[in-house]
Structure formats: C-alpha cells, structure tokens
CSV table of C-alpha atoms in Angstrom, one decimal:
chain,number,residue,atom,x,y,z
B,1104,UNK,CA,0.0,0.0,0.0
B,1105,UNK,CA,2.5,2.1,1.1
B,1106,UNK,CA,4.4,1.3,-2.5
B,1107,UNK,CA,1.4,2.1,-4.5
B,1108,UNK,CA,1.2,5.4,-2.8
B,1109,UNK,CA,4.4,6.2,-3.2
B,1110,UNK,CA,4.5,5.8,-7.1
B,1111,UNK,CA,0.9,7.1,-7.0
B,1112,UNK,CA,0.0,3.6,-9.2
B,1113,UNK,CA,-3.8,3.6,-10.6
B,1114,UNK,CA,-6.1,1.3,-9.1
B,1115,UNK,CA,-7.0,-0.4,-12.3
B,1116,UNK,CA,-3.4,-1.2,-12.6
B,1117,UNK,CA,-2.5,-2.8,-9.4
B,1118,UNK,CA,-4.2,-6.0,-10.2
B,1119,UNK,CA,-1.9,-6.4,-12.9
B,1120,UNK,CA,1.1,-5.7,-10.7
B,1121,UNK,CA,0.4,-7.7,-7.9
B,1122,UNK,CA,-0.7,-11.1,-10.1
B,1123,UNK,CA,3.0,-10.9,-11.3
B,1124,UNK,CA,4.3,-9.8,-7.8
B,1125,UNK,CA,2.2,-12.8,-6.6
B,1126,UNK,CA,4.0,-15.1,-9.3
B,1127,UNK,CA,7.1,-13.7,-8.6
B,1128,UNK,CA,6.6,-14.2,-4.4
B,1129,UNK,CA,6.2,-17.8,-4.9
B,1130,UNK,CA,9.2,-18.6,-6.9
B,1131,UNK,CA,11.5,-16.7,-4.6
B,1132,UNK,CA,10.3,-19.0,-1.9
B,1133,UNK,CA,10.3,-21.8,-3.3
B,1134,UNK,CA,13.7,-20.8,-3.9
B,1135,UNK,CA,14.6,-20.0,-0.1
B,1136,UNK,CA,13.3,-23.2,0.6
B,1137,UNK,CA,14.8,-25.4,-1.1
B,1138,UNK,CA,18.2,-23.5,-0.3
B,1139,UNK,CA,17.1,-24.2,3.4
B,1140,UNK,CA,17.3,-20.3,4.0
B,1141,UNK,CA,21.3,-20.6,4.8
B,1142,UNK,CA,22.2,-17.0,4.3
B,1143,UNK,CA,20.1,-16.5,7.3
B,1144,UNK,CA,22.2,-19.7,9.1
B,1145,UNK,CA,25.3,-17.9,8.5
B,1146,UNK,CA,24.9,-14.7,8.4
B,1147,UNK,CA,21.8,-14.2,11.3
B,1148,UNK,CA,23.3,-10.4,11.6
B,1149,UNK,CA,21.3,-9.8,8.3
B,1150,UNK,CA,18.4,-10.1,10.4
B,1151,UNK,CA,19.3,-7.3,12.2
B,1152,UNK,CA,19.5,-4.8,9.2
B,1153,UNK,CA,16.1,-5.7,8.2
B,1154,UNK,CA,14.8,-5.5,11.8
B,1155,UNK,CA,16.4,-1.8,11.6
B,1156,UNK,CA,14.8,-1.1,8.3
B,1157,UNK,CA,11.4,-1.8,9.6
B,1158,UNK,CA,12.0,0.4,12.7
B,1159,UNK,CA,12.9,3.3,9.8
B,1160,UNK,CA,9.7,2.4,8.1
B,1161,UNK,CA,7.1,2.5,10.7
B,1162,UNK,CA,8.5,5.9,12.3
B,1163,UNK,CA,8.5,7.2,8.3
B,1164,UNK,CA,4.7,5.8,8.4
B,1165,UNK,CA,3.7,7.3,11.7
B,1166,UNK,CA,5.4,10.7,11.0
B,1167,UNK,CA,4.3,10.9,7.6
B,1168,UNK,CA,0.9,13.4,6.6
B,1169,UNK,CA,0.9,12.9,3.2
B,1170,UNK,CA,0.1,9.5,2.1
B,1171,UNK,CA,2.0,9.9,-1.4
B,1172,UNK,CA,5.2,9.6,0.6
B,1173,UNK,CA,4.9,7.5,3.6
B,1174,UNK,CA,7.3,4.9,4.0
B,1175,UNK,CA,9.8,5.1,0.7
B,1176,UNK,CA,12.2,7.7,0.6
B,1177,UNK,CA,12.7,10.4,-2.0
B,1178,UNK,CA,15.3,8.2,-3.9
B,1179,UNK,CA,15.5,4.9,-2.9
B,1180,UNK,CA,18.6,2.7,-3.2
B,1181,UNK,CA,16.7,0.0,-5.5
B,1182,UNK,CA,15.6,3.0,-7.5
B,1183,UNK,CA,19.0,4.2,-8.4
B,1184,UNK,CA,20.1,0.8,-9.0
B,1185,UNK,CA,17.5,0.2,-11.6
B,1186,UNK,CA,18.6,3.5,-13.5
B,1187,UNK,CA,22.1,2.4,-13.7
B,1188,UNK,CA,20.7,-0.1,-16.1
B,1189,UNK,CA,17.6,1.3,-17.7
B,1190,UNK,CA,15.9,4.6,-18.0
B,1191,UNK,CA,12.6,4.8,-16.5
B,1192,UNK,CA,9.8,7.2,-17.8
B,1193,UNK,CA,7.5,9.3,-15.7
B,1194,UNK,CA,4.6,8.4,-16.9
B,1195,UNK,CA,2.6,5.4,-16.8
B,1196,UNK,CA,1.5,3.8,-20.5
B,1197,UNK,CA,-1.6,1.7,-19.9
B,1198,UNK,CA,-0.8,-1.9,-18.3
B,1199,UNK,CA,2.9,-1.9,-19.6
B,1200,UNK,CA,6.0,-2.7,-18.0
B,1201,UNK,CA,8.2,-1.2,-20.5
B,1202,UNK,CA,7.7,1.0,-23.0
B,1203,UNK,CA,9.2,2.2,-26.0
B,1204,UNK,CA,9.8,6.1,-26.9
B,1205,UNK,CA,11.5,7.7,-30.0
B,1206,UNK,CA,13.1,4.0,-30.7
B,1207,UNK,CA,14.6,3.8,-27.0
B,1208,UNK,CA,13.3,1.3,-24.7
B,1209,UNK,CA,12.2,2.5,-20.6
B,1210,UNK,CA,10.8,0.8,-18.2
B,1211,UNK,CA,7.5,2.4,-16.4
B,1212,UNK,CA,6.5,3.2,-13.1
B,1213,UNK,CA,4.3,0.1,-13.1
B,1214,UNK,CA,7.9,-1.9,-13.8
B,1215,UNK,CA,9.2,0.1,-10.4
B,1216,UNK,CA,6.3,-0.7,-8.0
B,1217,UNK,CA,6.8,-4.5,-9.1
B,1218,UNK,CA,10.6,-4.4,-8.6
B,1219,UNK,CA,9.7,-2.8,-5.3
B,1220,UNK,CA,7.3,-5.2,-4.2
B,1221,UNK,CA,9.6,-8.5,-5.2
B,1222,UNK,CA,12.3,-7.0,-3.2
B,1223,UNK,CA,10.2,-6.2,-0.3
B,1224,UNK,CA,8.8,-9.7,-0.3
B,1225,UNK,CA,12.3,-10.9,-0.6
B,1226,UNK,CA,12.7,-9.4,3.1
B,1227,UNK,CA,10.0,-10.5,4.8
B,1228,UNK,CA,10.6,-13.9,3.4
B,1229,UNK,CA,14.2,-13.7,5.0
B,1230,UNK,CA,13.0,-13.7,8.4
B,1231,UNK,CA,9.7,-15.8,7.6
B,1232,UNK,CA,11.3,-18.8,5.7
B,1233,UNK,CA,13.7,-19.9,8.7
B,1234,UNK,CA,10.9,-19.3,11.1
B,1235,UNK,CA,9.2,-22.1,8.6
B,1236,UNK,CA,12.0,-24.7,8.9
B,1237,UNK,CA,12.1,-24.2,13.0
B,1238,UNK,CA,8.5,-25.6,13.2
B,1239,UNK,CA,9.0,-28.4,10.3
B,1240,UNK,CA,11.7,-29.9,7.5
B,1241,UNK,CA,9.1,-31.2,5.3
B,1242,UNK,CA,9.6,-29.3,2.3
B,1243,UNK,CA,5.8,-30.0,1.4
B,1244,UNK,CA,4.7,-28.7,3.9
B,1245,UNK,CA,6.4,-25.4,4.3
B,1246,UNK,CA,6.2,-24.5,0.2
B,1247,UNK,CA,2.4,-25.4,0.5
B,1248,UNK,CA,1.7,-22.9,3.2
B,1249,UNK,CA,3.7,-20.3,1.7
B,1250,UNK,CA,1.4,-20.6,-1.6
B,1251,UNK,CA,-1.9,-20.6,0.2
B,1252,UNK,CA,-0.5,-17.5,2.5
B,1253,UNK,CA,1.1,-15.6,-0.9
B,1254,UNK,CA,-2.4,-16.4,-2.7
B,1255,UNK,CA,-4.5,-15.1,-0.1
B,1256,UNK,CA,-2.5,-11.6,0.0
B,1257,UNK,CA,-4.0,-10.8,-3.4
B,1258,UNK,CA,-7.5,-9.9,-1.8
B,1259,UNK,CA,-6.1,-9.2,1.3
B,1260,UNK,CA,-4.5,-6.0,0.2
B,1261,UNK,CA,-7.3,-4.5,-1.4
B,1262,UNK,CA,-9.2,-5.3,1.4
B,1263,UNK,CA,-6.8,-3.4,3.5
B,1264,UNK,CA,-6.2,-0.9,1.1
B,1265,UNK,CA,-9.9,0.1,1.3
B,1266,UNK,CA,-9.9,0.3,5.4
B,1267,UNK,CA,-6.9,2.5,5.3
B,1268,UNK,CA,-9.3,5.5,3.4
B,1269,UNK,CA,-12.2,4.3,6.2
B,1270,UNK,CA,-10.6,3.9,9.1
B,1271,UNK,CA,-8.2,6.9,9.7
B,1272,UNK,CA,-6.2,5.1,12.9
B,1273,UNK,CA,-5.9,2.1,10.6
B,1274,UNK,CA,-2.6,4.0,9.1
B,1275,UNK,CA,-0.6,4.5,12.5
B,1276,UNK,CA,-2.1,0.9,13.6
B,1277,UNK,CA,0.3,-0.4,11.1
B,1278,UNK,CA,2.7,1.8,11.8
B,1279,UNK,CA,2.9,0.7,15.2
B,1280,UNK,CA,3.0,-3.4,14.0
B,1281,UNK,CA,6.1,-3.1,11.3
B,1282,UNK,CA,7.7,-1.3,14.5
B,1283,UNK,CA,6.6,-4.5,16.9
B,1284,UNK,CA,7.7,-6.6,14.0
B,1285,UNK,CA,11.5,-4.6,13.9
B,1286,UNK,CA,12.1,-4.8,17.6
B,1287,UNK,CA,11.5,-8.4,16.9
B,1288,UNK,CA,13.4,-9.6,14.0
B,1289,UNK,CA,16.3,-7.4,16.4
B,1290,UNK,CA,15.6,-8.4,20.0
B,1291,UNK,CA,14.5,-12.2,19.1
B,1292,UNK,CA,16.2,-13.9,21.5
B,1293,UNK,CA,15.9,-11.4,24.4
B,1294,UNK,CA,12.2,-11.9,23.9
B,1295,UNK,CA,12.5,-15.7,23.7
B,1296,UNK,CA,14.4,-15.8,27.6
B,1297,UNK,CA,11.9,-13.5,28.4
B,1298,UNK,CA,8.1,-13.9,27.6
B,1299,UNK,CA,9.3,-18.0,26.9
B,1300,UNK,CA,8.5,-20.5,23.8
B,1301,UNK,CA,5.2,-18.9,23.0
B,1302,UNK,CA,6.7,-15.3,22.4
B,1303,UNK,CA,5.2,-15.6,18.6
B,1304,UNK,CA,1.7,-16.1,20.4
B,1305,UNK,CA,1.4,-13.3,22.2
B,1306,UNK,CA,3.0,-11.3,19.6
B,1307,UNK,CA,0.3,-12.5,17.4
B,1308,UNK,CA,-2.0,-11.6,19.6
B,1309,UNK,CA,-0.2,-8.0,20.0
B,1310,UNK,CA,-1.0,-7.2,16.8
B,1311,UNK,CA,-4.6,-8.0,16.7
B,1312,UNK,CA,-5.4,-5.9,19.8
B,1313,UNK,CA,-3.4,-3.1,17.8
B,1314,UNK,CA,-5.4,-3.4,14.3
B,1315,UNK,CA,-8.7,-3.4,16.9
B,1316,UNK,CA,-7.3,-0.3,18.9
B,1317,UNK,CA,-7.1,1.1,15.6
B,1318,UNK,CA,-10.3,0.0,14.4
B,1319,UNK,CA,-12.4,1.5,16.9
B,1320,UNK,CA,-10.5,4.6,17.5
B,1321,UNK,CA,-11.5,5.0,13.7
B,1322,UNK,CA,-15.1,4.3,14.3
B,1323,UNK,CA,-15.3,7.1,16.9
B,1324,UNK,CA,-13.3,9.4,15.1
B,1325,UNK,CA,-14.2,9.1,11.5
B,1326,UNK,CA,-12.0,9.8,8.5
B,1327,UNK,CA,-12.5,13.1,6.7
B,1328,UNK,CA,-12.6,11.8,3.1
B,1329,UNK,CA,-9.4,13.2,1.5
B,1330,UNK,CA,-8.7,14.9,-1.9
B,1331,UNK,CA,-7.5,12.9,-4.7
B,1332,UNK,CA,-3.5,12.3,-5.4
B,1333,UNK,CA,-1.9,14.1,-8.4
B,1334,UNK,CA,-1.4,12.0,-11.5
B,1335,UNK,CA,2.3,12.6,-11.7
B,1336,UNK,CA,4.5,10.0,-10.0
B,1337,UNK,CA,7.9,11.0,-7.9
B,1338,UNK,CA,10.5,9.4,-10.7
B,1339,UNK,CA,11.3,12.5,-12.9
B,1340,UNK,CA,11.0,13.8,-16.3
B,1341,UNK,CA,11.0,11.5,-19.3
C-alpha cells in the first residue's frame, strides 16, 4: 500500500502488478526453501539490518501526513540501482511494463512498483522462511503454506487498502506493528528468555489488539474523506 502510494500507481493497474508480484513471491520461496534459507544460518546479523529497516519504516509511516510519501524515501537505493541499467519514464502507459519512446526502450513506473514489491517480499521472506523450517523440514509442507499464504494476499491488500481511506487510525495501527515486527526480528532472543516458547503467540496476539485499537478509534473518530493524489509520479522527467 504504502508502494502504490508512493509511485501514486492507478487502481485499475494494481491487479496487474500484484498477479506478477504474486508469481514472482512464490518462486523466490520456493527458492529459499529449497536452499534451506542458509544465508540466514550464516549470516543471522542480516536479520538485524532488516529489523532496523522496519524500525525506519514504521516511524517514516507514523510521521508521515501525506500518504504519497509515507514509507519510501525520495530516492531509494533499489531505484538508483535500476537506472544504472535502464531509463525509466514518468509516466505510466496503460498496463505496460516497458515501454518504447523515439526507438529507445524504458521501463515504467508500473515496472518500479513490481521491482519494489519482489524486493520487499524478498525481506520478509528472510526472516519468515527460517521461522518455517524451525517448526517443520518437510519441504511440502512449508512450500504449500507459503502458496496458500502468498495467494490469499492478493484480496487481502485491497481489502486493506480500502480500510486505510475508512478507518483513519488504521494508518498508525500499522505503523505501530512493522515497529513491533523490527524490535522483533532485532531483539528475538531477548524476547525468547523473556516472555518463553510462545513469544510468537502473544505477539500475534499484540497485533490483533493493535489493528482493533485502531479500528475502533476509527469508528469514533471518523476519516474526513481526502482529496485525490496528483497524477504525476515521484521518478522525474521523461
């Protein structure tokens, strides 16, 4: 959501964005699976930068008033590393993921937000995949939940894209659970001596008293309905 904000992506375009994202989620992790997530194994400090990132995210969230630039920076570091290899135009053209202009091919804004949300999915599934292979090794098992999880995300965003413009809390709700989910993916052994083996239970439950704080704050504060984002995106000129 925050992604689609960001690059201000039409509505009728983010179906097409996410079905590839969607495609795209499940071979990465069938990927990490069958790699048995061993950067993760050797390198567990890697945790720790994404646990910071998050932290950077939800303040950016919290902080931020105007939804076309909460959560990504002006110039992200996957942004300049995708113009090192291909221009990228301004403007959107229809449901394309490249276009071509004067005989000179660029990728589109569209392209971005699905580069964005592989690489974001590629972070979450970091930390997610090796949390998989704690509870079982079956192979089956953990690839069939991921697709059944991925799948469901589809309708759950725009679920959850719709509840962000009615419920005005919803926004700092979620805010508040990427910064739970940071101090976990950092302090995840602290939290283990201390709360005990079901710290991802009550953490769970953490963040479903926080989206139903949010909820009803929303219901007895209702959203003023907001003006409608610009059509320009934030990548430049052509």
């Amino acid at each position: 959501a925050m992604l689609f904000a960001f690059l201000r992506v039409p509505q009728q375009f983010q179906h097409r964005v996410l079905f590839w994202g969607i495609l795209g989620a499940l071979v990465m992790r069938g990927v990490m699976i069958v790699a048995g997530a061993s950067l993760v194994s050797r390198y567990h400090w890697v945790l720790y930068i994404f646990g910071a990132f998050l932290l950077f995210t939800a303040i950016r969230l919290f902080m931020a008033r105007d939804t076309s630039q909460e959560g990504a920076p002006p110039e992200p570091a996957i942004l300049r590393f995708i113009q090192r290899w291909m221009p990228i135009t301004s403007a959107y053209h229809g449901s394309k993921f490249i276009a071509r202009i004067d005989g000179k091919l660029f990728l589109t804004p569209l392209a971005v937000a699905l580069v964005f949300i592989e690489t974001t999915d590629l972070v979450f599934a970091v930390d997610s995949i090796p949390a998989i292979f704690a509870i079982t090794a079956d192979p089956f098992i953990i690839f069939t939940s991921n697709v059944f999880a991925i799948l469901g995300l589809r309708s759950l965003y725009f679920a959850l894209a719709g509840a962000i413009e009615k419920f005005r809390y919803l926004r700092a709700s979620l805010a508040i659970i990427l910064a739970v989910v940071g101090v976990k993916m950092l302090a995840a052994d602290l939290l283990k001596a201390w709360i005990g083996p079901d710290a991802n239970f009550y953490l769970l439950g953490l963040v479903a008293a926080i989206l139903i704080g949010g909820i009803l704050a929303s219901l007895g504060n209702p959203a003023v309905p907001s003006e409608a984002a610009p059509a320009e995106t934030p990548l430049g000129k052509d």
